[in-house]
PDB file of C-alpha atoms in Angstrom:
ATOM      1  CA  MET A   1      -4.822  -5.228  -2.651  1.00 44.00           C
ATOM      2  CA  GLN A   2      -3.529  -2.794  -0.544  1.00 44.00           C
ATOM      3  CA  LEU A   3      -0.552  -4.727   0.913  1.00 47.00           C
ATOM      4  CA  ARG A   4       0.551  -5.217  -2.616  1.00 57.00           C
ATOM      5  CA  LYS A   5       0.230  -1.446  -3.327  1.00 50.00           C
ATOM      6  CA  LEU A   6       2.378  -0.319  -0.440  1.00 48.00           C
ATOM      7  CA  LYS A   7       4.958  -3.234  -1.586  1.00 50.00           C
ATOM      8  CA  LYS A   8       5.214  -1.276  -4.810  1.00 57.00           C
ATOM      9  CA  ILE A   9       5.622   2.309  -2.805  1.00 52.00           C
ATOM     10  CA  ILE A  10       8.059   0.786  -0.611  1.00 53.00           C
ATOM     11  CA  PHE A  11      10.214  -0.772  -3.784  1.00 54.00           C
ATOM     12  CA  ARG A  12      10.099   3.028  -5.295  1.00 57.00           C
ATOM     13  CA  GLY A  13      11.208   4.569  -2.092  1.00 54.00           C
ATOM     14  CA  TRP A  14      14.038   2.054  -1.955  1.00 54.00           C
ATOM     15  CA  VAL A  15      15.373   3.085  -5.330  1.00 55.00           C
ATOM     16  CA  VAL A  16      15.142   6.641  -4.606  1.00 55.00           C
ATOM     17  CA  ILE A  17      17.461   6.205  -1.316  1.00 53.00           C
ATOM     18  CA  ALA A  18      19.520   4.118  -3.626  1.00 53.00           C
ATOM     19  CA  LEU A  19      19.766   7.317  -5.858  1.00 55.00           C
ATOM     20  CA  LEU A  20      20.472   9.631  -3.333  1.00 53.00           C
ATOM     21  CA  ILE A  21      23.336   7.527  -1.723  1.00 52.00           C
ATOM     22  CA  GLY A  22      25.005   7.369  -5.410  1.00 54.00           C
ATOM     23  CA  SER A  23      24.672  10.973  -6.169  1.00 52.00           C
ATOM     24  CA  PHE A  24      26.145  11.909  -2.710  1.00 51.00           C
ATOM     25  CA  SER A  25      28.605   9.496  -3.106  1.00 51.00           C
ATOM     26  CA  LEU A  26      29.454  11.070  -6.529  1.00 50.00           C
ATOM     27  CA  CYS A  27      29.205  14.730  -5.124  1.00 50.00           C
ATOM     28  CA  TYR A  28      31.384  13.899  -2.318  1.00 50.00           C
ATOM     29  CA  GLY A  29      33.438  11.091  -2.987  1.00 50.00           C
ATOM     30  CA  GLN A  30      36.388  10.740  -0.705  1.00 50.00           C
ATOM     31  CA  ASP A  31      39.189   8.270   0.100  1.00 52.00           C
ATOM     32  CA  ILE A  32      38.543   8.863   3.527  1.00 69.00           C
ATOM     33  CA  TYR A  33      35.329   8.215   5.305  1.00 75.00           C
ATOM     34  CA  ASP A  34      34.438  10.675   8.122  1.00 82.00           C
ATOM     35  CA  VAL A  35      32.278   8.516  10.551  1.00 83.00           C
ATOM     36  CA  SER A  36      30.228   9.747  13.763  1.00 85.00           C
ATOM     37  CA  TYR A  37      27.141   8.398  16.104  1.00 85.00           C
ATOM     38  CA  LYS A  38      24.969   8.942  17.989  1.00 90.00           C
ATOM     39  CA  VAL A  39      22.798   7.142  20.852  1.00 91.00           C
ATOM     40  CA  GLY A  40      19.671   8.387  22.985  1.00 93.00           C
ATOM     41  CA  PRO A  41      16.227   8.814  23.880  1.00 95.00           C
ATOM     42  CA  VAL A  42      13.598   9.890  21.489  1.00 96.00           C
ATOM     43  CA  PHE A  43      10.274  11.360  22.342  1.00 97.00           C
ATOM     44  CA  LYS A  44       7.315  11.891  19.611  1.00 96.00           C
ATOM     45  CA  ILE A  45       4.289  13.303  19.011  1.00 94.00           C
ATOM     46  CA  VAL A  46       2.001  11.867  16.300  1.00 90.00           C
ATOM     47  CA  SER A  47      -1.130  13.481  14.992  1.00 85.00           C
ATOM     48  CA  PRO A  48      -2.969  11.201  12.942  1.00 79.00           C
ATOM     49  CA  LYS A  49      -5.217  11.926  10.046  1.00 75.00           C
ATOM     50  CA  ILE A  50      -8.057   9.773   8.722  1.00 70.00           C
ATOM     51  CA  ARG A  51     -11.114  10.101   6.162  1.00 67.00           C
ATOM     52  CA  ILE A  52     -13.361   8.146   4.920  1.00 69.00           C
ATOM     53  CA  ASP A  53     -16.449   8.084   2.358  1.00 66.00           C
ATOM     54  CA  SER A  54     -19.319   5.883   3.606  1.00 69.00           C
ATOM     55  CA  ASP A  55     -22.163   5.588   4.259  1.00 73.00           C
ATOM     56  CA  TYR A  56     -22.283   3.191   6.853  1.00 75.00           C
ATOM     57  CA  VAL A  57     -19.400   5.099   9.218  1.00 75.00           C
ATOM     58  CA  ARG A  58     -17.644   7.960   9.753  1.00 75.00           C
ATOM     59  CA  ILE A  59     -14.703   9.525  12.083  1.00 73.00           C
ATOM     60  CA  SER A  60     -16.259  11.296  14.936  1.00 70.00           C
ATOM     61  CA  GLU A  61     -15.341  14.829  16.041  1.00 65.00           C
ATOM     62  CA  GLU A  62     -13.058  13.286  18.601  1.00 61.00           C
ATOM     63  CA  GLY A  63     -11.662  10.442  16.117  1.00 55.00           C
ATOM     64  CA  ASN A  64      -8.170  11.505  15.413  1.00 61.00           C
ATOM     65  CA  GLU A  65      -6.890  11.461  18.789  1.00 69.00           C
ATOM     66  CA  ILE A  66      -3.030  12.560  19.463  1.00 77.00           C
ATOM     67  CA  GLY A  67      -0.542   9.639  19.992  1.00 86.00           C
ATOM     68  CA  TYR A  68       2.417   9.127  21.490  1.00 91.00           C
ATOM     69  CA  GLN A  69       5.817   7.036  21.124  1.00 95.00           C
ATOM     70  CA  PHE A  70       8.949   6.869  23.118  1.00 95.00           C
ATOM     71  CA  GLY A  71      12.227   4.538  22.850  1.00 95.00           C
ATOM     72  CA  LEU A  72      15.316   4.727  21.826  1.00 94.00           C
ATOM     73  CA  PHE A  73      17.497   5.857  18.638  1.00 94.00           C
ATOM     74  CA  THR A  74      21.182   4.960  16.911  1.00 92.00           C
ATOM     75  CA  LYS A  75      22.239   7.429  14.418  1.00 91.00           C
ATOM     76  CA  ILE A  76      25.424   6.112  12.024  1.00 89.00           C
ATOM     77  CA  ARG A  77      26.665   8.798   9.805  1.00 89.00           C
ATOM     78  CA  VAL A  78      29.262   7.684   7.244  1.00 88.00           C
ATOM     79  CA  ASN A  79      30.540  11.128   5.569  1.00 87.00           C
ATOM     80  CA  ASN A  80      26.953  12.690   4.848  1.00 88.00           C
ATOM     81  CA  VAL A  81      24.929   9.951   4.476  1.00 91.00           C
ATOM     82  CA  TYR A  82      23.611   8.570   7.603  1.00 92.00           C
ATOM     83  CA  PHE A  83      21.488   5.286   8.659  1.00 91.00           C
ATOM     84  CA  GLN A  84      18.984   5.837  12.102  1.00 94.00           C
ATOM     85  CA  PRO A  85      16.971   3.013  13.275  1.00 93.00           C
ATOM     86  CA  GLU A  86      14.650   3.605  16.358  1.00 95.00           C
ATOM     87  CA  LEU A  87      12.976   1.431  18.694  1.00 94.00           C
ATOM     88  CA  LEU A  88       9.875   2.780  20.059  1.00 95.00           C
ATOM     89  CA  ILE A  89       6.848   1.922  22.403  1.00 94.00           C
ATOM     90  CA  ALA A  90       3.618   3.965  20.942  1.00 92.00           C
ATOM     91  CA  THR A  91       0.163   4.064  21.907  1.00 89.00           C
ATOM     92  CA  ALA A  92      -2.705   5.389  19.884  1.00 83.00           C
ATOM     93  CA  GLN A  93      -6.760   5.710  20.348  1.00 81.00           C
ATOM     94  CA  ASN A  94      -9.303   6.392  17.508  1.00 78.00           C
ATOM     95  CA  ARG A  95     -13.082   7.005  17.601  1.00 81.00           C
ATOM     96  CA  LEU A  96     -15.675   5.372  14.945  1.00 80.00           C
ATOM     97  CA  ASP A  97     -19.148   6.123  14.616  1.00 83.00           C
ATOM     98  CA  PHE A  98     -21.430   3.754  13.139  1.00 81.00           C
ATOM     99  CA  LEU A  99     -24.250   4.742  11.208  1.00 82.00           C
ATOM    100  CA  ASN A 100     -27.389   3.351  11.262  1.00 79.00           C
ATOM    101  CA  TYR A 101     -25.924   0.352  12.796  1.00 79.00           C
ATOM    102  CA  ASN A 102     -27.356  -3.239  12.373  1.00 78.00           C
ATOM    103  CA  GLY A 103     -30.188  -1.479   9.970  1.00 79.00           C
ATOM    104  CA  VAL A 104     -31.526   0.645  12.681  1.00 80.00           C
ATOM    105  CA  ASN A 105     -32.747   4.051  11.467  1.00 85.00           C
ATOM    106  CA  GLY A 106     -30.847   7.000  13.545  1.00 82.00           C
ATOM    107  CA  PHE A 107     -28.421   4.258  15.595  1.00 84.00           C
ATOM    108  CA  ASN A 108     -25.624   5.581  15.374  1.00 82.00           C
ATOM    109  CA  PRO A 109     -23.343   4.173  18.501  1.00 85.00           C
ATOM    110  CA  SER A 110     -19.534   5.178  18.706  1.00 82.00           C
ATOM    111  CA  ALA A 111     -16.586   2.769  18.929  1.00 82.00           C
ATOM    112  CA  ASP A 112     -13.387   3.149  20.726  1.00 84.00           C
ATOM    113  CA  PHE A 113     -10.123   1.336  19.783  1.00 82.00           C
ATOM    114  CA  GLU A 114      -6.787   1.236  21.989  1.00 87.00           C
ATOM    115  CA  PHE A 115      -3.671   0.452  20.544  1.00 86.00           C
ATOM    116  CA  THR A 116      -0.062  -0.205  21.903  1.00 91.00           C
ATOM    117  CA  THR A 117       2.362  -1.286  19.792  1.00 91.00           C
ATOM    118  CA  LEU A 118       6.434  -1.543  19.400  1.00 92.00           C
ATOM    119  CA  GLU A 119       7.380   1.028  16.141  1.00 93.00           C
ATOM    120  CA  ILE A 120      11.099  -0.175  14.163  1.00 92.00           C
ATOM    121  CA  PRO A 121      10.822   2.726  11.946  1.00 93.00           C
ATOM    122  CA  VAL A 122      14.539   2.693  10.190  1.00 92.00           C
ATOM    123  CA  SER A 123      15.430   5.805   7.913  1.00 93.00           C
ATOM    124  CA  ILE A 124      18.440   6.723   5.747  1.00 92.00           C
ATOM    125  CA  GLY A 125      19.106   9.378   4.632  1.00 93.00           C
ATOM    126  CA  VAL A 126      21.872  12.948   3.719  1.00 93.00           C
ATOM    127  CA  ASN A 127      22.784  15.704   5.817  1.00 90.00           C
ATOM    128  CA  ILE A 128      22.979  19.338   4.409  1.00 89.00           C
ATOM    129  CA  GLY A 129      24.854  21.122   6.723  1.00 85.00           C
ATOM    130  CA  ASN A 130      22.911  20.738  10.259  1.00 87.00           C
ATOM    131  CA  LEU A 131      19.601  19.905   8.358  1.00 93.00           C
ATOM    132  CA  ARG A 132      18.925  16.518   7.216  1.00 94.00           C
ATOM    133  CA  LEU A 133      16.380  14.782   4.907  1.00 94.00           C
ATOM    134  CA  ASP A 134      15.540  11.010   5.018  1.00 95.00           C
ATOM    135  CA  THR A 135      13.221   8.500   4.023  1.00 93.00           C
ATOM    136  CA  GLY A 136      12.744   4.584   4.882  1.00 92.00           C
ATOM    137  CA  PRO A 137      10.122   1.751   6.194  1.00 90.00           C
ATOM    138  CA  GLY A 138       8.894   1.471   9.688  1.00 89.00           C
ATOM    139  CA  PHE A 139       7.681  -1.250  10.799  1.00 87.00           C
ATOM    140  CA  SER A 140       4.758  -1.758  13.760  1.00 86.00           C
ATOM    141  CA  LEU A 141       4.207  -4.884  16.044  1.00 88.00           C
ATOM    142  CA  MET A 142       1.015  -5.293  17.937  1.00 86.00           C
ATOM    143  CA  LEU A 143       1.561  -5.701  21.454  1.00 90.00           C
ATOM    144  CA  SER A 144      -2.256  -5.185  22.724  1.00 89.00           C
ATOM    145  CA  GLY A 145      -5.622  -3.785  21.539  1.00 85.00           C
ATOM    146  CA  ASN A 146      -8.987  -3.068  23.177  1.00 89.00           C
ATOM    147  CA  GLU A 147     -12.159  -2.672  21.519  1.00 85.00           C
ATOM    148  CA  TYR A 148     -14.953  -0.479  23.244  1.00 88.00           C
ATOM    149  CA  PHE A 149     -18.215  -0.893  21.645  1.00 85.00           C
ATOM    150  CA  LEU A 150     -22.073  -0.771  22.888  1.00 85.00           C
ATOM    151  CA  ASN A 151     -20.742  -0.909  26.736  1.00 83.00           C
ATOM    152  CA  GLU A 152     -18.292  -4.031  26.208  1.00 85.00           C
ATOM    153  CA  LYS A 153     -14.699  -4.074  26.328  1.00 87.00           C
ATOM    154  CA  ILE A 154     -13.271  -6.893  24.295  1.00 83.00           C
ATOM    155  CA  ASN A 155      -9.688  -7.362  23.863  1.00 86.00           C
ATOM    156  CA  VAL A 156      -8.863  -7.393  20.172  1.00 77.00           C
ATOM    157  CA  THR A 157      -5.127  -8.320  20.503  1.00 78.00           C
ATOM    158  CA  GLN A 158      -5.102 -11.348  18.677  1.00 76.00           C
ATOM    159  CA  GLU A 159      -8.032 -10.127  16.207  1.00 70.00           C
ATOM    160  CA  TYR A 160      -5.410  -7.998  14.202  1.00 69.00           C
ATOM    161  CA  ASN A 161      -2.354  -8.020  11.973  1.00 69.00           C
ATOM    162  CA  GLN A 162       0.486  -8.570  14.454  1.00 75.00           C
ATOM    163  CA  VAL A 163       2.888  -6.481  12.079  1.00 79.00           C
ATOM    164  CA  THR A 164       1.799  -3.267   9.572  1.00 79.00           C
ATOM    165  CA  ILE A 165       4.242  -1.257   7.500  1.00 81.00           C
ATOM    166  CA  LEU A 166       4.170   2.331   6.806  1.00 84.00           C
ATOM    167  CA  TRP A 167       6.358   4.504   4.962  1.00 88.00           C
ATOM    168  CA  ARG A 168       8.553   7.747   6.297  1.00 89.00           C
ATOM    169  CA  LEU A 169       9.412  11.307   4.706  1.00 93.00           C
ATOM    170  CA  GLY A 170      11.335  13.247   7.220  1.00 94.00           C
ATOM    171  CA  LEU A 171      13.225  16.853   7.251  1.00 95.00           C
ATOM    172  CA  GLY A 172      15.491  17.235  10.442  1.00 95.00           C
ATOM    173  CA  VAL A 173      17.921  19.721  12.147  1.00 95.00           C
ATOM    174  CA  ASP A 174      20.754  18.801  14.642  1.00 92.00           C
ATOM    175  CA  ILE A 175      21.854  21.511  17.270  1.00 91.00           C
ATOM    176  CA  ASN A 176      24.550  19.870  19.198  1.00 88.00           C
ATOM    177  CA  ASN A 177      22.823  17.128  20.823  1.00 91.00           C
ATOM    178  CA  LEU A 178      19.817  17.771  20.259  1.00 94.00           C
ATOM    179  CA  LEU A 179      17.748  16.193  17.021  1.00 95.00           C
ATOM    180  CA  LEU A 180      14.473  17.645  15.499  1.00 96.00           C
ATOM    181  CA  ASP A 181      12.820  16.260  13.041  1.00 97.00           C
ATOM    182  CA  PHE A 182       9.055  16.571  11.401  1.00 96.00           C
ATOM    183  CA  LYS A 183       7.829  13.945   9.008  1.00 94.00           C
ATOM    184  CA  TYR A 184       5.195  12.452   7.043  1.00 93.00           C
ATOM    185  CA  GLU A 185       4.018   8.834   7.416  1.00 88.00           C
ATOM    186  CA  PHE A 186       1.379   7.097   5.086  1.00 82.00           C
ATOM    187  CA  GLY A 187       0.673   3.473   5.442  1.00 72.00           C
ATOM    188  CA  LEU A 188      -1.969   0.464   6.189  1.00 57.00           C
ATOM    189  CA  SER A 189      -3.740   1.271   9.481  1.00 55.00           C
ATOM    190  CA  LYS A 190      -5.670  -0.811  12.304  1.00 54.00           C
ATOM    191  CA  THR A 191      -8.579   1.232  11.534  1.00 52.00           C
ATOM    192  CA  GLU A 192      -9.230  -0.715   8.407  1.00 53.00           C
ATOM    193  CA  GLU A 193      -9.480  -3.632  10.073  1.00 54.00           C
ATOM    194  CA  SER A 194     -11.691  -2.328  12.874  1.00 54.00           C
ATOM    195  CA  LEU A 195     -14.204  -1.219  10.400  1.00 55.00           C
ATOM    196  CA  ALA A 196     -13.979  -4.650   8.577  1.00 56.00           C
ATOM    197  CA  ARG A 197     -14.731  -6.622  12.277  1.00 55.00           C
ATOM    198  CA  LEU A 198     -17.781  -4.232  13.076  1.00 55.00           C
ATOM    199  CA  ILE A 199     -19.550  -3.652   9.823  1.00 53.00           C
ATOM    200  CA  GLU A 200     -18.354  -6.713   7.758  1.00 52.00           C
ATOM    201  CA  ARG A 201     -17.106  -4.472   4.627  1.00 51.00           C
ATOM    202  CA  GLU A 202     -14.008  -4.128   3.177  1.00 52.00           C
ATOM    203  CA  LEU A 203     -13.232  -0.267   3.140  1.00 51.00           C
ATOM    204  CA  VAL A 204      -9.986   1.444   2.969  1.00 50.00           C
ATOM    205  CA  PRO A 205      -9.496   4.664   4.769  1.00 54.00           C
ATOM    206  CA  ARG A 206      -7.213   6.923   3.785  1.00 58.00           C
ATOM    207  CA  GLN A 207      -4.569   7.603   6.553  1.00 69.00           C
ATOM    208  CA  SER A 208      -1.508   9.764   7.237  1.00 80.00           C
ATOM    209  CA  GLN A 209      -0.099  10.914   9.929  1.00 86.00           C
ATOM    210  CA  LEU A 210       2.406  14.209  11.179  1.00 91.00           C
ATOM    211  CA  VAL A 211       5.092  12.900  13.598  1.00 94.00           C
ATOM    212  CA  PHE A 212       7.311  15.853  15.650  1.00 96.00           C
ATOM    213  CA  SER A 213      10.182  14.361  17.598  1.00 96.00           C
ATOM    214  CA  ILE A 214      12.706  15.427  19.715  1.00 97.00           C
ATOM    215  CA  ALA A 215      15.795  13.369  20.763  1.00 96.00           C
ATOM    216  CA  TYR A 216      18.827  14.091  22.639  1.00 96.00           C
ATOM    217  CA  SER A 217      22.480  12.115  22.089  1.00 93.00           C
ATOM    218  CA  ILE A 218      24.226  11.276  24.988  1.00 90.00           C
ATOM    219  CA  LEU A 219      27.319  10.484  23.155  1.00 77.00           C
ATOM    220  CA  ARG A 220      28.674  13.493  20.652  1.00 63.00           C
ATOM    221  CA  ASP A 221      30.274  13.262  16.902  1.00 59.00           C
TER     222      ASP A 221
END
């Protein structure tokens, strides 16, 4: 059910992208195309926010951990429209408290989760001077996952969906070769799978995350 809803969101997002590109093509229609590109390293700090309404589980005070991503980006600009794919290695952690676990009143053990993923975000946007507005999907491929629960470490890499999808909305600015971005992302979460595995109940956490990134182009326009 959640996947179908996300597919609808992604479809609508691409419609918005098409309208943006069409609008700017009409406004800035030119016979000669101005093409430029940038390539370089990128580093991101991710602040996830997860909310769960349940009598069985809660996000602990340390549950929403800061995550990190690093890798490479490529930005191809044609006039005022640009396309920017990235290839990133990401790490993320979270902690959940399970309430009255296994029916034992007052027994609220915590579980820690650590994930390493390959992130492939793709943005399409428009330049307005040095400012940028963009949107697009991101694909997350599971590389490794570990669960720490009741003094036991379990490798859960194969227990999760290997690919998840998210959507991003972003605002950025270019300062010479420096690219600064602030993005809002939402989509499917590993936390939902973690809950289903441990308490055998289907819950839908509301997850979003704020992302700040800094990139440096080793090539000039």
